[in-house]
Amino acid sequence: MWLLASGHHRSGADTDAFRHFKALDAAQNLLPAAGDYERMFDERGMRFVDALVIEAPLILKEARESKEELKVLLGGDFGARVAIEIEDPVEATTLGLMAEYLDWDHVTIVLSAFHAEGTWETVERMPSRELQEGEVAFIHVHETGD
């Protein structure tokens, strides 16, 4: 939802907001411009990153404790599946994402939020199941404590 303008409406009054709205529309200043959309998407991206910085460590902690695949919502933006397998001294984190809903620009951000160091590789399955149609998965293997 985009609030275009606001004011009090009193039909015929000198201060009627509708007069102002018509003037904004006539000057093509009522509807959002390209710069407004760019700013909105930039701000949305920053909120996504800010949320991931908080969420990723909590999700990792929960996945380690539950020892089950978790269904999570990352950054309030898109769903993912997270599973952790631990066999001391090695830990493997697997993230499953639905490709059709995935903003590929966010993939690097998501993977880095979970494990910034080391390498993520694509895999053909989650630890406990085959991938669903349209799902992609990535795995990060590292020593525990890293």
GROMACS .gro file of C-alpha atoms in nm:
model
  146
    1MET     CA    1   0.000   0.000   0.000
    2TRP     CA    2   0.131   0.342  -0.088
    3LEU     CA    3  -0.010   0.656   0.078
    4LEU     CA    4  -0.018   0.914  -0.200
    5ALA     CA    5  -0.152   1.213  -0.009
    6SER     CA    6  -0.368   1.296   0.288
    7GLY     CA    7  -0.574   1.586   0.413
    8HIS     CA    8  -0.920   1.692   0.523
    9HIS     CA    9  -1.199   1.689   0.268
   10ARG     CA   10  -1.461   1.960   0.296
   11SER     CA   11  -1.636   1.995  -0.035
   12GLY     CA   12  -1.609   2.349  -0.170
   13ALA     CA   13  -1.392   2.481   0.116
   14ASP     CA   14  -1.075   2.673   0.036
   15THR     CA   15  -0.881   2.422   0.244
   16ASP     CA   16  -1.036   2.115   0.075
   17ALA     CA   17  -0.757   1.860   0.033
   18PHE     CA   18  -0.907   1.739  -0.294
   19ARG     CA   19  -0.796   2.066  -0.458
   20HIS     CA   20  -0.443   1.994  -0.345
   21PHE     CA   21  -0.467   1.633  -0.469
   22LYS     CA   22  -0.584   1.749  -0.812
   23ALA     CA   23  -0.294   1.994  -0.832
   24LEU     CA   24  -0.046   1.719  -0.738
   25ASP     CA   25  -0.197   1.491  -1.002
   26ALA     CA   26  -0.190   1.764  -1.269
   27ALA     CA   27   0.181   1.824  -1.193
   28GLN     CA   28   0.239   1.446  -1.207
   29ASN     CA   29   0.354   1.448  -0.845
   30LEU     CA   30   0.080   1.229  -0.700
   31LEU     CA   31   0.190   0.882  -0.810
   32PRO     CA   32   0.523   0.727  -0.709
   33ALA     CA   33   0.814   0.799  -0.944
   34ALA     CA   34   1.095   0.560  -1.040
   35GLY     CA   35   1.315   0.702  -0.763
   36ASP     CA   36   1.043   0.628  -0.506
   37TYR     CA   37   1.037   0.263  -0.613
   38GLU     CA   38   1.418   0.241  -0.607
   39ARG     CA   39   1.424   0.382  -0.252
   40MET     CA   40   1.148   0.143  -0.144
   41PHE     CA   41   1.335  -0.161  -0.281
   42ASP     CA   42   1.665  -0.044  -0.129
   43GLU     CA   43   1.499   0.001   0.211
   44ARG     CA   44   1.329  -0.338   0.181
   45GLY     CA   45   1.668  -0.495   0.103
   46MET     CA   46   1.827  -0.332   0.407
   47ARG     CA   47   1.544  -0.453   0.633
   48PHE     CA   48   1.593  -0.802   0.490
   49VAL     CA   49   1.966  -0.796   0.569
   50ASP     CA   50   1.907  -0.651   0.917
   51ALA     CA   51   1.655  -0.925   0.994
   52LEU     CA   52   1.887  -1.201   0.867
   53VAL     CA   53   2.172  -1.084   1.089
   54ILE     CA   54   1.946  -1.144   1.389
   55GLU     CA   55   1.758  -1.451   1.262
   56ALA     CA   56   2.039  -1.667   1.120
   57PRO     CA   57   2.220  -1.738   1.451
   58LEU     CA   58   1.886  -1.811   1.621
   59ILE     CA   59   1.780  -2.047   1.341
   60LEU     CA   60   2.116  -2.227   1.354
   61LYS     CA   61   2.084  -2.268   1.731
   62GLU     CA   62   1.730  -2.404   1.698
   63ALA     CA   63   1.830  -2.642   1.417
   64ARG     CA   64   2.122  -2.778   1.623
   65GLU     CA   65   1.898  -2.834   1.924
   66SER     CA   66   1.603  -2.985   1.738
   67LYS     CA   67   1.811  -3.216   1.517
   68GLU     CA   68   1.528  -3.191   1.263
   69GLU     CA   69   1.471  -2.997   0.946
   70LEU     CA   70   1.317  -2.660   1.024
   71LYS     CA   71   1.076  -2.467   0.807
   72VAL     CA   72   1.158  -2.096   0.849
   73LEU     CA   73   1.077  -1.756   0.701
   74LEU     CA   74   1.395  -1.563   0.625
   75GLY     CA   75   1.391  -1.188   0.670
   76GLY     CA   76   1.013  -1.190   0.653
   77ASP     CA   77   1.064  -1.237   0.280
   78PHE     CA   78   1.081  -1.601   0.175
   79GLY     CA   79   1.057  -1.949   0.313
   80ALA     CA   80   1.345  -2.189   0.358
   81ARG     CA   81   1.429  -2.525   0.509
   82VAL     CA   82   1.730  -2.561   0.739
   83ALA     CA   83   1.888  -2.882   0.861
   84ILE     CA   84   2.209  -2.942   1.055
   85GLU     CA   85   2.395  -3.270   1.080
   86ILE     CA   86   2.669  -3.302   1.339
   87GLU     CA   87   2.930  -3.573   1.355
   88ASP     CA   88   3.211  -3.437   1.571
   89PRO     CA   89   3.420  -3.257   1.471
   90VAL     CA   90   3.222  -3.184   1.153
   91GLU     CA   91   2.897  -2.993   1.114
   92ALA     CA   92   2.699  -2.964   0.790
   93THR     CA   93   2.434  -2.696   0.744
   94THR     CA   94   2.192  -2.750   0.455
   95LEU     CA   95   1.956  -2.477   0.331
   96GLY     CA   96   1.669  -2.555   0.096
   97LEU     CA   97   1.503  -2.272  -0.097
   98MET     CA   98   1.218  -2.273  -0.348
   99ALA     CA   99   1.363  -2.135  -0.672
  100GLU     CA  100   1.037  -1.984  -0.798
  101TYR     CA  101   1.011  -1.757  -0.494
  102LEU     CA  102   1.382  -1.692  -0.464
  103ASP     CA  103   1.534  -1.353  -0.530
  104TRP     CA  104   1.869  -1.473  -0.665
  105ASP     CA  105   2.027  -1.143  -0.559
  106HIS     CA  106   1.957  -1.248  -0.200
  107VAL     CA  107   2.113  -1.596  -0.218
  108THR     CA  108   2.466  -1.477  -0.135
  109ILE     CA  109   2.329  -1.261   0.146
  110VAL     CA  110   2.133  -1.554   0.290
  111LEU     CA  111   2.423  -1.799   0.271
  112SER     CA  112   2.666  -1.546   0.422
  113ALA     CA  113   2.425  -1.472   0.707
  114PHE     CA  114   2.438  -1.837   0.807
  115HIS     CA  115   2.809  -1.898   0.745
  116ALA     CA  116   3.022  -1.615   0.607
  117GLU     CA  117   3.344  -1.816   0.604
  118GLY     CA  118   3.407  -2.120   0.389
  119THR     CA  119   3.231  -2.252   0.082
  120TRP     CA  120   2.868  -2.331   0.009
  121GLU     CA  121   2.800  -2.597  -0.252
  122THR     CA  122   2.479  -2.704  -0.423
  123VAL     CA  123   2.341  -3.044  -0.327
  124GLU     CA  124   2.081  -3.274  -0.477
  125ARG     CA  125   1.891  -3.346  -0.154
  126MET     CA  126   1.822  -3.235   0.200
  127PRO     CA  127   1.967  -3.466   0.468
  128SER     CA  128   1.637  -3.646   0.534
  129ARG     CA  129   1.457  -3.618   0.199
  130GLU     CA  130   1.472  -3.558  -0.173
  131LEU     CA  131   1.429  -3.200  -0.292
  132GLN     CA  132   1.080  -3.092  -0.388
  133GLU     CA  133   1.016  -2.987  -0.746
  134GLY     CA  134   1.159  -2.637  -0.790
  135GLU     CA  135   1.363  -2.651  -0.469
  136VAL     CA  136   1.737  -2.581  -0.464
  137ALA     CA  137   1.968  -2.667  -0.175
  138PHE     CA  138   2.310  -2.557  -0.054
  139ILE     CA  139   2.541  -2.718   0.199
  140HIS     CA  140   2.817  -2.573   0.415
  141VAL     CA  141   3.051  -2.821   0.585
  142HIS     CA  142   3.288  -2.704   0.857
  143GLU     CA  143   3.443  -2.812   1.183
  144THR     CA  144   3.227  -2.760   1.489
  145GLY     CA  145   3.310  -2.441   1.670
  146ASP     CA  146   3.382  -2.255   1.342
   0.00000   0.00000   0.00000
